[in-house]
């Protein structure tokens, strides 16, 4: 069965605030952009898809099976790059990514090979063995993206991966995301008119708790 | 590499690259010198029947073990909670398919290894001190290590377990974790004192810190010993008391109880992994309980005006800074607490009622604010402002002072009208405010965390609460 992420009447509430209201949408392999104003619920939608949170109502299905029952199956093929991560400053980029690879159940040798290839692709190769404490904002952003792409995931959730990046890095990241979207479902929030936007199979607007084609 | 091995190795790498671990490993053996009462000592941290115990290899190990397992245990907890591993990439770890039990065990093993390394450094210092203070033929390094590790080993591993457990739940990741540890630590000492006469496995199991049996074994049930410095009898320093701590350690049920505590400590991470609850990205702000508490809020920003002139410097910048610190310290929830405490001061003795209550609320408010404001990123921002971070810290202490003075208003008014001593009350309230504010911001700046000042101030608060009854009445 083709991997499809299916949201059926999904809602999310924080206290009295309804952030998502009965969202129904199916994501298929390819790049889907999520746009909309700040605070509209884009990141919340992404967190729900990435199993970082549970919906207040409705169902999320992965390859036809409901979460949370299928959560572990989904997590094995999931790559998630949130906007902010408490990065372990004392570790090197390589140590950090290999640690996450271990948590994903990847073999060290294979994970290391993938890490080096991805580090080259995002322009972090020269800093692979440097401590994260010396990384700039853009380097941190690329490192978080890199760990999300490790293990060739089938569902990739990226929360504004191109923010804080310079033009060169943005192009590298766009190319990488486009390539990943050839075989995986890539959900990406963005405010910007990225180069990657032209490659999107769908652009959805999140606003007022609803998700609609932009 | 497995999740457990990776969690262990990355935690160890982070510990090894932090300044704090090496400082701790340096302080432990140096501090040991001041914990042991040598041949010419006139005071001792441990005394029995008002006398300093005779120094032997066994007492060298047991004495150091007891001090670590009782007085210094909060330091271990503070270190674990405020060191470099307090920040974990949970945002991505919590969606990984790895077992939370495996991650918990990996981190617990690293925490335990670090604390046991401190024990090893202290043991080495104990052996060196023994060679310096005792005739060489009386020094037995194996006995020193055995006594120290049997007492303090399970105790420090239990601290690592509690750290792991408290990291597993949302509520205990914050201030409640420190409060619970404080209660556990205090309870573990107080409860044991009540079972001083009992012996055997069951009695030893009450004693998680393991300090009672080794000392009490040589003493009768009515005899007393003090840990933490007590008054000596006239010849208490010269006519020393012999405590056979090794016999106490080898007595019926003690070793089994230490092994049992180690087993319990080793099971805690399993439980922590099973009950682990993911972090919550954010919560909606609640409305204040009293409407005019909104006055303490900065309010909504004004509508952007592209033609606005550059802001001018405030005429009374210091006052603005102080007002800002008060606003951040008191917050919305604090207003009601402050009013209740200030009013209660009219009805109850200040030193046992409103005073400790004001300090307790201030401890939580001040340490939370200090922990936030001393983060690296925010410090970098405040360095670009008109006032230096040091100036802001002074304003913080002044805000804490204003807090306790305001909280004492009811008691001071009552004292003034009822012929009491309002000046003494103001001095007491001011002293508490200065100490609390100074400790909170000082330790917060040093550790970049709220944990260390919070636990230290909770211990100070407990001392103040007990001291309150013996202070002269102000009103």
XYZ file of C-alpha atoms in Angstrom:
689
model
C 0.000 0.000 0.000
C 1.272 3.500 -0.850
C 2.164 5.453 2.261
C -0.534 8.047 2.763
C -1.087 10.279 5.737
C -4.785 10.871 6.143
C -6.308 13.415 8.520
C -10.035 13.037 9.148
C -11.906 15.836 10.946
C -8.837 16.554 13.068
C -9.112 19.306 15.623
C -6.641 20.617 18.156
C -7.474 22.710 21.164
C -5.151 24.403 23.692
C -7.330 25.197 26.660
C -10.229 27.204 25.252
C -8.383 28.125 22.075
C -9.336 26.035 19.056
C -6.294 26.015 16.778
C -7.429 23.442 14.210
C -11.097 22.847 13.539
C -12.146 19.660 11.758
C -9.273 19.453 9.306
C -9.629 16.736 6.669
C -6.802 16.296 4.223
C -4.809 13.426 2.722
C -1.093 13.793 2.010
C 0.563 11.737 -0.695
C 4.206 11.438 -1.742
C 5.526 14.742 -2.997
C 6.047 18.170 -1.534
C 3.133 19.897 0.166
C 3.614 23.463 1.340
C 1.674 24.777 4.328
C 1.322 28.551 4.303
C -0.642 31.043 6.339
C -0.193 33.830 8.879
C 1.781 33.426 12.112
C -0.162 31.610 14.795
C -2.607 30.123 12.283
C -1.773 26.557 13.296
C 0.781 25.468 10.691
C 3.274 24.197 13.251
C 0.483 22.566 15.248
C -0.650 20.693 12.142
C 2.917 19.601 11.526
C 3.356 18.433 15.143
C 0.185 16.360 14.866
C 1.450 14.753 11.655
C 4.833 14.101 13.283
C 3.191 12.380 16.313
C 4.658 15.030 18.600
C 1.128 15.770 19.794
C -2.218 14.050 19.823
C -5.306 15.601 18.272
C -8.160 16.766 20.509
C -10.621 15.196 18.067
C -10.738 13.295 14.779
C -8.400 10.643 13.426
C -4.970 10.516 11.853
C -4.266 7.462 9.717
C -0.897 6.279 8.462
C -1.083 3.862 5.521
C -4.680 3.139 6.446
C -4.079 2.486 10.144
C -5.202 4.818 12.898
C -2.846 6.553 15.303
C -1.898 6.031 18.047
C -2.054 2.337 17.156
C 0.193 2.872 14.124
C 2.378 5.462 15.870
C 5.456 3.254 16.279
C 5.233 2.175 12.631
C 5.042 5.790 11.543
C 7.901 6.872 13.787
C 10.201 4.332 12.171
C 9.819 6.116 8.826
C 9.464 9.666 10.131
C 11.788 12.628 9.767
C 10.884 15.721 11.774
C 12.582 19.108 11.838
C 10.810 21.443 14.277
C 11.470 25.178 14.342
C 13.349 25.080 17.631
C 15.382 22.249 19.123
C 17.345 22.323 22.380
C 20.553 21.250 20.698
C 23.209 19.626 22.902
C 25.859 22.321 22.607
C 28.712 20.168 23.901
C 28.322 17.478 21.230
C 29.689 17.666 17.699
C 27.255 17.696 14.787
C 28.230 14.133 13.976
C 27.748 12.871 17.538
C 24.343 14.524 17.752
C 23.105 13.073 14.474
C 24.494 9.604 15.216
C 22.737 9.695 18.600
C 19.429 10.425 16.881
C 20.237 7.707 14.338
C 20.638 5.269 17.237
C 17.238 6.355 18.587
C 15.788 5.740 15.109
C 17.281 2.252 15.179
C 19.752 2.827 12.333
C 23.062 0.955 12.214
C 25.999 3.175 13.115
C 28.063 2.523 9.979
C 25.172 3.135 7.609
C 24.023 6.187 9.595
C 27.524 7.631 9.462
C 27.706 7.192 5.685
C 24.324 8.890 5.298
C 25.378 11.652 7.663
C 28.485 12.462 5.642
C 26.527 12.529 2.385
C 23.824 14.760 3.862
C 26.403 17.015 5.549
C 27.999 17.527 2.147
C 24.610 18.289 0.625
C 23.664 20.927 3.216
C 27.154 22.410 3.405
C 28.069 21.200 6.896
C 30.772 18.753 5.845
C 33.654 20.894 7.098
C 31.971 21.340 10.474
C 30.881 17.739 11.000
C 33.277 17.199 13.891
C 32.912 20.650 15.414
C 30.877 21.279 18.523
C 27.387 22.663 18.036
C 28.127 25.481 20.493
C 30.115 27.200 17.740
C 27.361 26.913 15.130
C 25.520 29.925 13.730
C 21.729 30.078 13.480
C 21.794 28.952 9.857
C 24.116 26.030 10.598
C 21.849 24.887 13.407
C 18.874 25.052 11.083
C 20.675 22.918 8.502
C 21.741 20.436 11.186
C 18.142 20.003 12.317
C 17.086 19.490 8.700
C 19.893 16.995 8.197
C 18.810 14.781 11.088
C 15.260 14.760 9.704
C 16.428 13.346 6.380
C 18.486 10.569 7.970
C 17.313 7.013 7.298
C 15.401 7.861 4.115
C 12.094 8.546 5.868
C 8.727 8.183 4.120
C 7.126 11.105 5.962
C 9.173 14.276 6.408
C 7.752 17.189 8.412
C 9.768 20.403 8.092
C 8.877 23.527 10.055
C 10.286 26.511 8.175
C 13.537 24.801 7.204
C 14.728 27.682 5.050
C 14.373 30.433 7.672
C 17.668 32.068 8.700
C 19.466 30.611 5.678
C 21.519 32.577 3.168
C 20.826 32.297 -0.555
C 23.400 29.577 -1.182
C 22.228 27.448 1.735
C 18.605 27.983 0.739
C 19.326 26.634 -2.720
C 21.152 23.606 -1.302
C 18.292 22.884 1.094
C 15.687 23.370 -1.643
C 17.476 20.872 -3.856
C 17.673 18.364 -1.032
C 13.996 18.742 -0.152
C 12.970 18.428 -3.789
C 14.979 15.219 -4.089
C 13.507 13.785 -0.899
C 9.988 14.613 -2.120
C 10.418 12.281 -5.080
C 9.883 9.277 -2.836
C 8.443 10.620 0.424
C 5.591 12.729 1.713
C 7.204 16.074 2.546
C 5.159 18.572 4.540
C 6.796 21.944 4.866
C 5.634 25.160 6.495
C 6.893 28.385 5.043
C 6.191 32.092 5.019
C 8.428 32.766 2.099
C 8.215 32.474 -1.626
C 10.954 29.872 -1.714
C 12.536 28.419 -4.821
C 11.236 25.131 -3.531
C 7.659 26.398 -3.860
C 7.695 25.811 -7.611
C 8.339 22.111 -6.975
C 5.341 21.671 -4.664
C 2.591 19.294 -5.700
C 0.188 21.163 -3.445
C 0.114 24.438 -1.527
C -2.316 24.584 1.386
C -3.285 27.626 3.393
C -3.843 27.212 7.131
C -5.980 29.974 8.582
C -8.779 30.285 11.126
C -8.400 26.648 12.112
C -9.107 25.466 8.562
C -6.888 24.067 5.818
C -7.713 24.993 2.224
C -5.925 24.969 -1.127
C -4.014 28.253 -1.500
C 24.602 1.464 18.735
C 21.511 0.965 20.870
C 19.414 3.773 22.299
C 20.678 2.944 25.794
C 24.343 2.927 24.803
C 23.964 6.088 22.741
C 22.139 7.940 25.538
C 24.881 6.889 27.958
C 27.811 7.774 25.709
C 26.437 11.156 24.597
C 25.624 12.083 28.207
C 29.120 11.094 29.291
C 30.643 13.087 26.435
C 28.630 16.133 27.479
C 29.628 15.714 31.119
C 33.272 15.250 30.173
C 33.293 18.464 28.134
C 31.693 20.584 30.826
C 33.594 22.695 33.285
C 31.240 21.697 36.115
C 32.291 18.047 36.280
C 35.982 18.814 36.597
C 35.227 21.453 39.193
C 33.204 18.905 41.174
C 35.967 16.306 40.913
C 38.427 18.902 42.160
C 36.272 20.241 44.975
C 35.366 16.790 46.330
C 38.871 15.750 47.429
C 39.815 19.258 48.551
C 36.585 19.506 50.526
C 37.285 16.136 52.137
C 40.103 17.752 54.099
C 37.640 20.046 55.813
C 35.164 17.267 56.519
C 37.561 15.115 58.525
C 38.466 16.001 62.098
C 42.213 15.350 62.261
C 44.239 14.660 65.423
C 44.430 18.299 66.561
C 40.855 19.291 65.609
C 38.730 21.207 68.095
C 35.433 20.661 66.282
C 33.881 18.006 64.096
C 31.017 17.676 61.650
C 30.159 14.317 63.241
C 30.158 14.066 67.012
C 28.782 11.478 69.415
C 27.916 12.116 73.058
C 29.499 15.542 72.605
C 32.861 14.051 71.624
C 34.822 13.838 68.402
C 35.113 10.216 67.218
C 38.538 8.575 67.200
C 39.957 8.671 63.677
C 40.513 5.220 62.209
C 40.571 3.939 58.646
C 36.990 2.753 59.045
C 35.813 6.078 60.461
C 37.675 7.993 57.756
C 35.642 6.137 55.104
C 32.394 6.059 57.047
C 32.667 9.700 58.113
C 33.171 10.896 54.548
C 30.401 8.560 53.355
C 27.961 9.818 55.988
C 28.643 13.482 55.226
C 28.193 12.889 51.489
C 25.036 10.798 52.028
C 23.424 13.388 54.284
C 24.665 16.967 54.108
C 26.047 16.942 50.557
C 23.299 14.980 48.842
C 21.374 18.135 47.797
C 24.560 19.331 46.078
C 24.533 16.137 43.983
C 20.896 16.709 43.070
C 21.552 20.366 42.203
C 24.493 19.332 40.041
C 22.502 16.744 38.097
C 19.524 19.053 37.567
C 21.493 22.122 36.545
C 24.386 20.639 34.580
C 24.811 20.565 30.811
C 22.530 17.541 30.301
C 19.481 19.424 31.585
C 18.875 20.562 27.996
C 17.922 17.610 25.829
C 16.723 17.690 22.214
C 13.322 16.383 23.305
C 11.600 17.993 20.330
C 13.120 15.348 18.043
C 13.825 12.580 20.578
C 10.188 12.253 21.564
C 9.115 11.306 18.034
C 11.882 8.705 17.688
C 10.829 5.049 17.878
C 13.352 4.320 20.672
C 12.175 2.977 24.018
C 11.893 5.637 26.714
C 13.055 3.024 29.217
C 16.297 2.553 27.265
C 16.897 6.317 27.084
C 16.129 6.673 30.804
C 18.573 3.909 31.686
C 21.289 5.399 29.469
C 21.039 8.802 31.122
C 20.673 7.348 34.614
C 23.815 5.284 34.087
C 25.730 8.402 33.039
C 24.426 10.407 36.021
C 25.327 7.558 38.363
C 28.772 7.181 36.805
C 29.504 10.867 37.330
C 28.442 10.797 40.993
C 30.377 7.579 41.579
C 33.424 9.255 40.030
C 33.069 11.932 42.688
C 32.976 9.174 45.313
C 36.138 7.701 43.793
C 37.881 11.072 43.995
C 36.751 11.446 47.620
C 37.963 7.924 48.404
C 41.393 8.728 46.987
C 41.463 11.890 49.085
C 40.425 9.879 52.149
C 43.314 7.466 51.670
C 45.811 10.307 51.280
C 44.407 12.046 54.354
C 44.586 8.807 56.320
C 48.289 8.476 55.506
C 48.809 12.074 56.628
C 46.781 11.801 59.844
C 47.258 8.219 61.027
C 50.269 6.004 61.720
C 50.992 4.171 58.408
C 50.332 0.747 59.939
C 46.761 1.830 60.811
C 45.878 2.892 57.276
C 43.789 0.398 55.354
C 42.707 1.782 51.946
C 40.341 -1.148 51.348
C 38.475 -0.457 54.602
C 38.272 3.266 53.797
C 36.831 2.548 50.342
C 34.481 -0.155 51.626
C 32.987 1.985 54.394
C 32.630 5.049 52.156
C 31.071 3.237 49.207
C 28.690 1.060 51.207
C 27.197 4.125 52.864
C 27.324 6.733 50.092
C 27.160 4.545 46.957
C 23.459 3.604 47.091
C 22.599 7.120 48.320
C 24.129 8.909 45.321
C 22.747 6.365 42.852
C 19.319 6.989 44.375
C 19.781 10.702 43.692
C 20.474 9.882 40.027
C 17.325 7.746 40.013
C 15.211 10.543 41.453
C 16.598 12.922 38.844
C 15.577 10.451 36.129
C 12.129 10.017 37.660
C 11.528 13.745 37.990
C 12.537 14.301 34.361
C 9.851 11.847 33.281
C 6.822 13.924 34.244
C 5.830 17.438 33.254
C 5.140 18.762 36.731
C 8.309 17.431 38.310
C 10.541 18.810 35.546
C 9.982 22.224 37.105
C 9.996 23.666 40.625
C 7.892 20.832 42.043
C 10.813 18.478 41.375
C 13.054 20.528 43.645
C 10.358 20.713 46.312
C 9.801 16.954 46.197
C 13.518 16.292 46.425
C 13.819 18.701 49.366
C 10.973 16.893 51.146
C 12.528 13.504 50.372
C 15.962 14.589 51.576
C 14.662 16.132 54.779
C 12.306 13.228 55.375
C 15.056 10.665 54.833
C 17.041 12.224 57.667
C 14.192 13.003 60.055
C 12.485 9.617 59.719
C 15.725 7.789 60.466
C 16.248 9.718 63.685
C 12.936 8.342 64.935
C 14.161 4.768 64.409
C 17.516 5.243 66.155
C 17.013 2.394 68.635
C 15.985 -0.216 66.078
C 18.430 -2.576 64.379
C 18.289 -5.155 61.616
C 17.238 -5.192 57.966
C 13.840 -3.543 58.410
C 15.269 -0.691 60.482
C 18.087 -0.184 57.976
C 15.595 -0.050 55.120
C 14.074 3.084 56.671
C 17.502 4.660 56.270
C 17.938 5.290 52.529
C 21.019 7.414 53.174
C 22.574 4.647 55.296
C 24.110 6.857 57.961
C 22.362 5.617 61.097
C 23.473 2.053 61.695
C 27.263 2.543 61.345
C 27.255 5.258 64.028
C 24.385 4.178 66.250
C 25.648 0.588 66.534
C 28.409 1.582 68.960
C 26.100 3.794 70.975
C 23.300 2.853 73.306
C 19.765 3.815 72.412
C 19.812 6.904 74.627
C 23.096 8.206 73.311
C 23.054 10.906 70.738
C 25.174 11.805 67.756
C 25.107 14.910 65.641
C 25.839 15.335 61.955
C 26.408 18.887 60.852
C 28.293 20.245 63.851
C 27.134 20.099 67.436
C 28.382 21.421 70.780
C 31.166 19.371 72.325
C 31.521 18.633 76.038
C 34.441 20.268 77.842
C 36.982 17.582 76.883
C 35.108 16.436 73.787
C 37.974 17.262 71.438
C 40.739 15.583 73.414
C 38.968 12.690 75.148
C 37.583 11.189 71.965
C 34.931 8.496 71.621
C 35.638 5.253 69.807
C 32.965 4.302 67.282
C 33.263 0.862 65.745
C 31.621 1.866 62.450
C 32.868 -1.245 60.660
C 30.999 -3.434 63.151
C 27.895 -1.321 62.499
C 28.279 -1.763 58.749
C 28.733 -5.523 59.123
C 25.884 -5.836 61.631
C 22.774 -7.840 60.927
C 20.814 -6.611 57.905
C 22.805 -3.463 57.093
C 24.656 -4.658 53.995
C 21.511 -6.365 52.731
C 19.606 -3.095 53.141
C 22.236 -1.175 51.171
C 22.023 -3.771 48.384
C 18.227 -3.486 48.488
C 18.391 0.308 48.171
C 20.748 -0.063 45.240
C 18.243 -2.449 43.661
C 15.376 -0.010 44.239
C 17.462 2.795 42.727
C 18.179 0.617 39.679
C 14.467 -0.061 39.171
C 13.429 3.597 39.259
C 14.562 4.356 35.658
C 12.395 1.472 34.464
C 9.407 3.078 36.143
C 10.460 6.515 34.863
C 10.606 5.227 31.294
C 7.190 3.606 31.600
C 5.464 6.703 32.987
C 7.324 9.162 30.738
C 5.140 11.983 29.493
C 6.229 14.087 26.487
C 6.933 17.771 26.883
C 4.210 20.237 26.009
C 5.215 22.936 23.534
C 3.196 25.717 25.132
C 0.170 26.584 27.181
C -2.430 29.251 26.804
C -2.108 32.075 29.333
C -4.809 32.252 31.936
C -6.607 35.364 32.997
C -5.432 36.855 36.313
C -7.463 36.019 39.414
C -7.901 39.657 40.336
C -8.725 42.004 37.453
C -6.434 44.904 38.397
C -3.439 42.574 38.517
C -3.321 43.381 34.805
C -1.647 46.619 35.850
C 1.484 44.535 36.292
C 1.338 43.336 32.712
C 3.251 45.133 30.004
C 0.040 45.247 27.952
C -0.414 45.057 24.200
C 2.165 46.868 22.100
C 0.942 50.091 20.455
C 0.049 50.067 16.787
C 3.159 50.453 14.648
C 3.723 53.996 13.457
C 6.199 54.275 10.581
C 6.519 58.031 11.206
C 7.273 57.698 14.902
C 10.325 59.541 16.192
C 13.143 57.541 17.863
C 12.335 56.748 21.472
C 13.959 59.036 23.996
C 15.778 57.803 27.048
C 13.575 57.762 30.143
C 14.272 60.547 32.598
C 14.228 58.091 35.510
C 15.795 55.052 33.901
C 16.660 53.410 37.220
C 13.071 53.644 38.326
C 11.924 52.079 35.070
C 14.396 49.248 35.554
C 13.212 48.634 39.106
C 9.551 48.754 38.060
C 10.288 46.271 35.307
C 12.028 43.880 37.701
C 9.152 44.164 40.191
C 6.686 43.443 37.395
C 8.621 40.377 36.260
C 9.210 39.147 39.805
C 5.717 39.554 41.152
C 3.875 38.609 37.972
C 0.132 38.217 37.953
C -0.176 35.318 40.364
C 2.049 36.942 42.945
C -0.164 39.962 43.583
C -2.845 37.980 45.359
C -0.272 36.040 47.387
C 1.437 39.276 48.402
C -1.839 40.831 49.557
C -2.876 37.755 51.533
C 0.511 37.503 53.241
C 0.622 41.219 54.037
C -2.862 41.012 55.575
C -2.050 37.826 57.487
C 0.855 39.616 59.160
C -1.675 41.624 61.170
C -3.088 38.485 62.780
C -0.161 36.064 63.204
C 3.408 36.388 64.561
C 5.558 37.532 61.662
C 8.572 35.263 62.177
C 6.535 32.057 62.164
C 3.736 33.106 59.815
C 3.890 35.897 57.262
C 7.706 36.021 57.192
C 8.331 32.405 56.130
C 5.273 32.546 53.837
C 6.607 35.669 52.110
C 10.015 34.074 51.722
C 8.597 30.823 50.332
C 6.565 32.583 47.633
C 9.535 34.825 46.863
C 11.841 31.791 46.549
C 9.741 30.364 43.731
C 9.161 33.698 41.998
C 12.756 34.891 42.284
C 14.431 31.654 41.233
C 12.128 31.241 38.229
C 12.827 34.821 37.131
C 16.576 34.456 37.805
C 16.731 31.200 35.841
C 15.036 32.866 32.874
C 16.940 36.137 32.922
C 20.388 34.561 33.226
C 20.121 32.505 30.058
C 22.948 33.161 27.607
C 20.755 34.494 24.815
C 18.942 36.981 27.010
C 22.168 38.129 28.644
C 23.619 38.892 25.225
C 20.557 41.029 24.548
C 20.640 42.882 27.870
C 24.318 43.717 27.353
C 23.265 45.944 24.484
C 20.873 47.946 26.697
C 21.478 51.125 28.652
C 21.916 49.235 31.896
C 24.483 46.483 32.305
C 23.422 42.985 33.429
C 25.011 43.775 36.814
C 22.795 46.847 37.193
C 19.800 44.707 36.338
C 20.852 42.170 38.989
C 20.961 44.920 41.616
C 17.484 45.982 40.523
C 16.429 42.346 40.895
C 17.677 42.279 44.499
C 15.964 45.611 45.181
C 12.717 44.160 43.801
C 13.075 41.165 46.139
C 13.639 43.597 49.013
C 10.490 45.506 48.075
C 8.605 42.219 47.981
C 9.436 41.205 51.561
C 8.976 44.740 52.872
C 5.522 44.926 51.276
C 4.661 41.476 52.608
C 5.563 42.632 56.124
C 3.211 45.653 55.940
C 0.462 44.093 58.059
C 2.848 42.887 60.750
C 4.717 46.210 60.841
C 1.476 48.207 61.133
C 0.265 45.929 63.908
C 3.581 46.201 65.746
C 3.547 49.993 65.456
C 0.011 50.269 66.831
C 0.342 47.565 69.495
C 3.609 48.874 70.947
C 5.827 46.222 69.339
C 9.092 46.691 67.538
C 8.330 47.553 63.892
C 11.961 48.423 63.124
C 13.116 44.915 64.023
C 10.408 43.481 61.788
C 11.475 45.717 58.905
C 15.089 44.651 59.385
C 14.106 40.986 59.438
C 11.936 41.349 56.340
C 14.625 43.350 54.558
C 17.303 40.822 55.465
C 15.200 37.958 54.112
C 14.549 39.903 50.890
C 18.219 40.725 50.368
C 19.421 37.187 51.086
C 16.733 35.580 48.929
C 17.185 37.999 46.038
C 20.975 37.887 46.230
C 21.135 34.092 46.404
C 18.616 33.641 43.605
C 20.353 35.932 41.151
C 23.881 34.972 42.271
C 23.430 31.221 41.915
C 21.206 31.728 38.870
C 24.003 33.659 37.145
C 26.544 31.030 38.153
C 24.590 27.980 37.003
C 22.272 29.553 34.364
C 19.496 27.557 35.964
C 16.810 27.988 38.617
C 17.517 24.611 40.219
C 20.542 25.452 42.367
C 19.165 28.663 43.931
C 15.748 27.071 44.441
C 17.003 24.077 46.403
C 19.525 26.111 48.401
C 16.843 28.677 49.265
C 14.348 25.964 50.212
C 16.878 24.669 52.730
C 17.455 28.248 53.935
C 13.685 28.738 54.171
C 13.378 25.616 56.338
C 16.112 26.949 58.622
C 14.315 30.332 58.818
C 11.022 28.613 59.612
C 12.633 26.714 62.499
C 14.503 29.781 63.659
C 11.322 31.861 63.607
C 10.061 30.579 66.928
C 13.260 31.600 68.685
C 13.368 35.146 67.299
C 12.233 37.979 69.572
C 8.656 39.006 68.798
C 8.340 42.162 66.769
C 4.625 42.638 66.999
